mmCIF file of C-alpha atoms in Angstrom:
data_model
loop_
_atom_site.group_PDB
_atom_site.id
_atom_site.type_symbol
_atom_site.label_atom_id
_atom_site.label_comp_id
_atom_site.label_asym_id
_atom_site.label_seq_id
_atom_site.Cartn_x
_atom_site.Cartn_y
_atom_site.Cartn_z
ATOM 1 C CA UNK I 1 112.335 -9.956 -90.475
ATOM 2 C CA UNK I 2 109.638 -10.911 -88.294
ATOM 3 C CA UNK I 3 107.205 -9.144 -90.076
ATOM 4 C CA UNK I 4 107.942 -10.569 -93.669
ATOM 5 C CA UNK I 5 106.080 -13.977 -93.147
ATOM 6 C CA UNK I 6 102.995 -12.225 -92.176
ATOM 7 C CA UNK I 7 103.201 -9.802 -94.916
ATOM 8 C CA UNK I 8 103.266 -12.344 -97.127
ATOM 9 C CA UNK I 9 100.777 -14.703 -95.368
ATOM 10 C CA UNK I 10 98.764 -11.737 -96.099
ATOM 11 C CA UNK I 11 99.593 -11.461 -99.376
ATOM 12 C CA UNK I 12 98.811 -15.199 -100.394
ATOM 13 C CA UNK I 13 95.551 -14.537 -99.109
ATOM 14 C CA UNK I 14 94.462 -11.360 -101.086
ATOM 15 C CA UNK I 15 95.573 -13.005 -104.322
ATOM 16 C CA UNK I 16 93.665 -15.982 -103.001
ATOM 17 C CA UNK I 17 90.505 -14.167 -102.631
ATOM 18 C CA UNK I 18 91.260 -11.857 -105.906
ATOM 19 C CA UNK I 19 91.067 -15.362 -107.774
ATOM 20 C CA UNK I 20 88.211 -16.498 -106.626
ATOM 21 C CA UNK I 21 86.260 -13.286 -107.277
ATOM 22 C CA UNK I 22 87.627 -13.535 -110.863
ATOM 23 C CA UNK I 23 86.808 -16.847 -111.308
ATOM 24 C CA UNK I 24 83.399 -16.277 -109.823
ATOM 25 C CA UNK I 25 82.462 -13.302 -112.231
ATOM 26 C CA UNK I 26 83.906 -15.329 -115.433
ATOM 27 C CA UNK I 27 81.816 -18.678 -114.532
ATOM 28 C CA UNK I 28 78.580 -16.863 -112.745
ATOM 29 C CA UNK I 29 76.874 -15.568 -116.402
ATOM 30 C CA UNK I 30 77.129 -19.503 -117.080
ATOM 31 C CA UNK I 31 75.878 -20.677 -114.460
ATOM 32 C CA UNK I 32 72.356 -17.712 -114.299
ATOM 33 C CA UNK I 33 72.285 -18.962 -117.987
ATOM 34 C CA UNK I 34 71.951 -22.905 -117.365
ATOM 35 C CA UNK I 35 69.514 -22.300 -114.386
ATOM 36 C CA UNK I 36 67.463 -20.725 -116.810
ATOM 37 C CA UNK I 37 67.368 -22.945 -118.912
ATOM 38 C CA UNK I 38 66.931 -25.604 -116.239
ATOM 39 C CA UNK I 39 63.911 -24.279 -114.700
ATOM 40 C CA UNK I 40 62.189 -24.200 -118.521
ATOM 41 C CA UNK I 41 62.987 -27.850 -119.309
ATOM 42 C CA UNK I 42 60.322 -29.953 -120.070
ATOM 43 C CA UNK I 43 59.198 -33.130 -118.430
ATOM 44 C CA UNK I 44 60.790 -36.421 -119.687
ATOM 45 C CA UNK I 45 60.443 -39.853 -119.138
ATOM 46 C CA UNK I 46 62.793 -40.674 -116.210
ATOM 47 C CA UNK I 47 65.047 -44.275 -117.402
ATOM 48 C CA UNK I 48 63.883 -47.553 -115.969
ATOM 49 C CA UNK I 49 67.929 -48.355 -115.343
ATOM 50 C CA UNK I 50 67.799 -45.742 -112.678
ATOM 51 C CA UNK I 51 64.726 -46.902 -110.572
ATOM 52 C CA UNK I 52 65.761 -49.291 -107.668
ATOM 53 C CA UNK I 53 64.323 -52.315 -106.948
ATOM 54 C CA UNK I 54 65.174 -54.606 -104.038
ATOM 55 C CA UNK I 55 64.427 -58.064 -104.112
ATOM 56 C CA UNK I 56 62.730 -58.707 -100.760
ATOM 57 C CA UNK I 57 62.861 -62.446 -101.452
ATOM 58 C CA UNK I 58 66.441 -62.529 -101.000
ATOM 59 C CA UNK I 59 65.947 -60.602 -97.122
ATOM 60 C CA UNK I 60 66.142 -63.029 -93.880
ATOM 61 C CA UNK I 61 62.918 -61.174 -92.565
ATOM 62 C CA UNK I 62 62.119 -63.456 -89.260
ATOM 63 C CA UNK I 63 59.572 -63.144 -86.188
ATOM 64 C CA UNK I 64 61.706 -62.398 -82.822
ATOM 65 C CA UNK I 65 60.469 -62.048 -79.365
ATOM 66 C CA UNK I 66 59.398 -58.944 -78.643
ATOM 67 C CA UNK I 67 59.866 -59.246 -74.982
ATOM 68 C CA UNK I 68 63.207 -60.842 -75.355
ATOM 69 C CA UNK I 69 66.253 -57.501 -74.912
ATOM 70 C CA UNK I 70 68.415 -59.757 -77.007
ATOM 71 C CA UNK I 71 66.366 -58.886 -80.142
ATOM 72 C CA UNK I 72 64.403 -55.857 -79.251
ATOM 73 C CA UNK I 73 67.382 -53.689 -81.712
ATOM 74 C CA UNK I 74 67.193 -56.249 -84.452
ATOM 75 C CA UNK I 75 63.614 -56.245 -84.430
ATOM 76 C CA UNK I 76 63.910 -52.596 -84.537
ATOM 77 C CA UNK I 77 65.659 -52.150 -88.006
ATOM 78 C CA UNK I 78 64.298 -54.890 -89.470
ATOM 79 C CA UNK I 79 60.814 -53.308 -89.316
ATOM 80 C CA UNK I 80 62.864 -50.011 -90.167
ATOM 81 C CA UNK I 81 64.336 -51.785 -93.702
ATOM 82 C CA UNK I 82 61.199 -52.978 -94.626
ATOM 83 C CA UNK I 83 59.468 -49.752 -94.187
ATOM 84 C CA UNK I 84 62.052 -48.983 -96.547
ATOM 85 C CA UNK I 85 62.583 -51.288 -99.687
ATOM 86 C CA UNK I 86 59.255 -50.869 -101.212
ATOM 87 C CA UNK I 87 59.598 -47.220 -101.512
ATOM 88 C CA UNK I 88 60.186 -45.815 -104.882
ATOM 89 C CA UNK I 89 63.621 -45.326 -105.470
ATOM 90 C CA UNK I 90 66.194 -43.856 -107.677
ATOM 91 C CA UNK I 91 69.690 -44.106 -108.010
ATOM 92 C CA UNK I 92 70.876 -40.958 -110.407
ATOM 93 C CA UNK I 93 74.023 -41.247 -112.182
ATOM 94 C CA UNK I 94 76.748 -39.924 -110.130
ATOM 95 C CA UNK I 95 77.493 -36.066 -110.101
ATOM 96 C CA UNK I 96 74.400 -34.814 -111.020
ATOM 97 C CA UNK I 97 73.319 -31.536 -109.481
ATOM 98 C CA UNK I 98 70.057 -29.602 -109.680
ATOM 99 C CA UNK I 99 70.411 -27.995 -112.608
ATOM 100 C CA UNK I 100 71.424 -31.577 -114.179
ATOM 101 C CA UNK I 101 68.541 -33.003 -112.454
ATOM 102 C CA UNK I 102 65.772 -30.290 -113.672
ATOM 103 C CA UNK I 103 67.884 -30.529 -117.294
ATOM 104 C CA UNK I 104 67.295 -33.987 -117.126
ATOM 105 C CA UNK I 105 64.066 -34.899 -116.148
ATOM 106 C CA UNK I 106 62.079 -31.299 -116.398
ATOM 107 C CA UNK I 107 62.067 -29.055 -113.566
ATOM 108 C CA UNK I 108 58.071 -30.160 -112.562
ATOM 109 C CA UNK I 109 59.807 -33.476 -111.652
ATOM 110 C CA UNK I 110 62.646 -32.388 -109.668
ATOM 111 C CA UNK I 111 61.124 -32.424 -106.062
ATOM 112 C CA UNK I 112 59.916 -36.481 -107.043
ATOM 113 C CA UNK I 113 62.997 -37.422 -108.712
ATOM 114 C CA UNK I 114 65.178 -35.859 -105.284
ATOM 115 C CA UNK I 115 62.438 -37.634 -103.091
ATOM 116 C CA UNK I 116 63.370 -41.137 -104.899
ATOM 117 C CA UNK I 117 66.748 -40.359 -104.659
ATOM 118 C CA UNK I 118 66.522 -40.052 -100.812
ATOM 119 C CA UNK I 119 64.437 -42.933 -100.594
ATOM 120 C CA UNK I 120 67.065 -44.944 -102.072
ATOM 121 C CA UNK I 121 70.084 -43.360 -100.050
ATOM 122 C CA UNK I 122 67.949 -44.272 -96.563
ATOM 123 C CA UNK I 123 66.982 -47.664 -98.020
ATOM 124 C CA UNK I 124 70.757 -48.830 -98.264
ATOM 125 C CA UNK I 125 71.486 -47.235 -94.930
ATOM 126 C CA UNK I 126 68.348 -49.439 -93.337
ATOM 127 C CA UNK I 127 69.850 -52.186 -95.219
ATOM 128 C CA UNK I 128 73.383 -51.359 -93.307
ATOM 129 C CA UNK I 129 71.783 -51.017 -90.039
ATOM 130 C CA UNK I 130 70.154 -54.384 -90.423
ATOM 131 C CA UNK I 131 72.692 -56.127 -90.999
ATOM 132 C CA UNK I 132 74.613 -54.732 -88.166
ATOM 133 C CA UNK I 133 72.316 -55.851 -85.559
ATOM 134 C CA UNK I 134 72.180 -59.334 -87.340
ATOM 135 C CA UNK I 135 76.473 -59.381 -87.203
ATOM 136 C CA UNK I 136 75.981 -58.590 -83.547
ATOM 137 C CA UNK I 137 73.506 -60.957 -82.767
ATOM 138 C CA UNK I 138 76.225 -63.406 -84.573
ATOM 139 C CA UNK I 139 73.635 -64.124 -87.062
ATOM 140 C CA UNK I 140 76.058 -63.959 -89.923
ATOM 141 C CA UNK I 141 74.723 -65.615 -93.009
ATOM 142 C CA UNK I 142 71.433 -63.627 -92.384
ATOM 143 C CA UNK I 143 73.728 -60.240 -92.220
ATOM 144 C CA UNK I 144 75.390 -61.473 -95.453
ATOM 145 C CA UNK I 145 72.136 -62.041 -97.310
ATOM 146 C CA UNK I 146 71.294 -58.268 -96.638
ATOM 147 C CA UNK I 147 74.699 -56.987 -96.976
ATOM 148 C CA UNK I 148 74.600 -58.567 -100.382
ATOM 149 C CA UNK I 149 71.637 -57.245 -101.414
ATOM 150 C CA UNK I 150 72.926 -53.481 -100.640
ATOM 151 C CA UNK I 151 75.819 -54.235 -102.932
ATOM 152 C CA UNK I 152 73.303 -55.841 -105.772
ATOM 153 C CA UNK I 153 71.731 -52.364 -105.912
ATOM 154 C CA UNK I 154 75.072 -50.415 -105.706
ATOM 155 C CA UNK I 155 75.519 -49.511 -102.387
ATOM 156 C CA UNK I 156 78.547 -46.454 -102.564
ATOM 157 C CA UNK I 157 79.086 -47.173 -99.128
ATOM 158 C CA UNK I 158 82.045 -48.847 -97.754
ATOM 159 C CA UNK I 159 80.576 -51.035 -94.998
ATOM 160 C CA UNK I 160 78.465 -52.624 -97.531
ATOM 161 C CA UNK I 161 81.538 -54.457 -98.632
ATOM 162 C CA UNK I 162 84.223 -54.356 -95.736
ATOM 163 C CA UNK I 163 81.437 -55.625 -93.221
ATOM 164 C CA UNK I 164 80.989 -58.711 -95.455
ATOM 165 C CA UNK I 165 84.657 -59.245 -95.370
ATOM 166 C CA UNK I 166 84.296 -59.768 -91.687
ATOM 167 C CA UNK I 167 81.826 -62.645 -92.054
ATOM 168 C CA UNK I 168 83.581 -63.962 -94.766
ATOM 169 C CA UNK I 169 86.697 -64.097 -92.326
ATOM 170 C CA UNK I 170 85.288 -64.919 -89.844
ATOM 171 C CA UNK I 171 83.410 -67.755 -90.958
ATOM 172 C CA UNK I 172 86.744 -68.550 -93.200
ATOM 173 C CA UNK I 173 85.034 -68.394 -96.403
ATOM 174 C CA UNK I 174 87.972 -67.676 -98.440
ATOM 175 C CA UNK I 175 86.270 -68.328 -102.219
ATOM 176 C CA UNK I 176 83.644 -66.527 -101.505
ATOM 177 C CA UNK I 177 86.173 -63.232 -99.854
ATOM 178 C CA UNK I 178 88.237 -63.892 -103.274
ATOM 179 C CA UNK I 179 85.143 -63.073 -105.060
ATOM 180 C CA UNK I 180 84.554 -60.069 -103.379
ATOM 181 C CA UNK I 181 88.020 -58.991 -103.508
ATOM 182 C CA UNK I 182 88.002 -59.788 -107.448
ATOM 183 C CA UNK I 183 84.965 -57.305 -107.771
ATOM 184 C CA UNK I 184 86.117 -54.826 -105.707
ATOM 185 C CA UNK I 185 89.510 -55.002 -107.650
ATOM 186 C CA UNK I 186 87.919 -54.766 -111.464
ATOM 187 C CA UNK I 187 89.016 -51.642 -113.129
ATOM 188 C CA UNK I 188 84.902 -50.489 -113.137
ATOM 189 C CA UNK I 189 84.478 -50.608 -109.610
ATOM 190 C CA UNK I 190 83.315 -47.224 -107.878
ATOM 191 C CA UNK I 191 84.911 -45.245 -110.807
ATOM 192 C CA UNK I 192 83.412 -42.266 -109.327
ATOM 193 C CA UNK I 193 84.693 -41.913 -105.404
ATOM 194 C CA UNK I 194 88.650 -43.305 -105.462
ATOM 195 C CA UNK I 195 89.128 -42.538 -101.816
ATOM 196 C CA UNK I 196 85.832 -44.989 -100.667
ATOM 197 C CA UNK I 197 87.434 -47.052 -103.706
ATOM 198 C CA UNK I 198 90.517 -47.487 -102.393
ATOM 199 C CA UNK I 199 89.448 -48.027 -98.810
ATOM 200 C CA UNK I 200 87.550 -51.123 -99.293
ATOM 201 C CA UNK I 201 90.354 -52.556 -101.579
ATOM 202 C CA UNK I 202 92.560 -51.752 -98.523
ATOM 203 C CA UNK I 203 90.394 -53.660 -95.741
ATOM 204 C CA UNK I 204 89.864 -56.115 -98.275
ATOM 205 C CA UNK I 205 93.390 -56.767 -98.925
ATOM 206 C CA UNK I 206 93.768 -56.493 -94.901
ATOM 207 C CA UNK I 207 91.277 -59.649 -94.657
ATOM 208 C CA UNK I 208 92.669 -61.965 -97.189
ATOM 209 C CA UNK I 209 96.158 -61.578 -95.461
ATOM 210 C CA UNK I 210 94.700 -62.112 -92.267
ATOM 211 C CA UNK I 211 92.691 -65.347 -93.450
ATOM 212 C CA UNK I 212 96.052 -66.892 -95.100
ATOM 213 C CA UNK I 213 97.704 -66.419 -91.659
ATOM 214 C CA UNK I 214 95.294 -67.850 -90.191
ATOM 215 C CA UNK I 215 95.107 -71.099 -92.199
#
């Protein structure tokens, strides 16, 4: 008897293995056959709703003391974000992988269009960083101008939105946290990653219910 469970532990795992080999040799002529044709596609124009462009306008850029400690990290990723935003910068439509990417655009453009792509990934991250500094420098409505801006050029990640519904708690600006709650909550939002989804409509929820006990 003891034997039996690890007989058929063992079992489970050859069949496991056995299906992925099939399923490997039945999808792998596929795949040799769209990389081919991937890495023969023409250039094409890439769409101007991809490219990225932040609105620098709408950033609380500001002159700190450099000797003062207090600001020394804020001055820090401030000069880091606006290294940033005037890259070129691409946000591709979600799930694309090379082969899409080279199908897409023609393969002479795939290093550039993956370069943009970066650029815009580390551009919302600067834009994160920023505005964590300014929340812990209690600068708030400056870290909600930036935090704002990530979401205006679709930030995917979370602390674009949940950090914002600390200020807006904070500060007790319940219209404005309904607003962000409403977006968050439309059928649209972040059709493409439910679990990041559903976490910011969680810690969203979390904040409203904490403001109305509060009040």
């Amino acid at each position: 008897m003891f034997f039996f469970p690890i007989f058929l532990v063992l079992v489970l795992t050859l069949n496991y293995f056995i299906w992925r080999s099939s399923k490997r040799s039945r999808t792998m002529p596929n795949f040799i056959e769209d990389e081919r044709l991937a890495n023969a596609a023409r250039k094409k124009d890439i769409p101007e709703e991809i490219r990225v462009y932040v609105n620098k306008e709408a950033l609380p850029f500001a002159e700190y003391e450099s000797g003062n400690p207090k600001y020394a990290p804020l001055i820090r990723v401030q000069k880091a974000a606006e290294a940033k935003i005037g890259l070129e910068m691409l946000k591709l439509p979600h799930g694309m992988n090379n082969i899409d990417i080279k199908l897409a655009y023609g393969v002479s453009q795939f290093e550039y269009v993956v370069r943009l792509e970066e650029n815009y990934e580390n551009c919302v991250m600067a834009l994160i960083f920023w505005a964590e500094q300014l929340y812990k420098a209690e600068m708030f409505t400056q870290a909600e101008d930036v935090l704002k801006e990530s979401i205006r050029i679709k930030s995917d990640h979370s602390k674009s939105y949940t950090m914002l519904c600390d200020i807006y708690v904070k500060l007790s600006y319940a219209q404005k946290l309904d607003e962000l709650f409403n977006a968050v909550t439309n059928d649209n939002f972040m059709e493409h990653n439910h679990m990041v989804r559903n976490k910011i409509r969680a810690y969203l929820a979390r904040g409203k219910a904490k403001m109305e006990d509060n009040s």
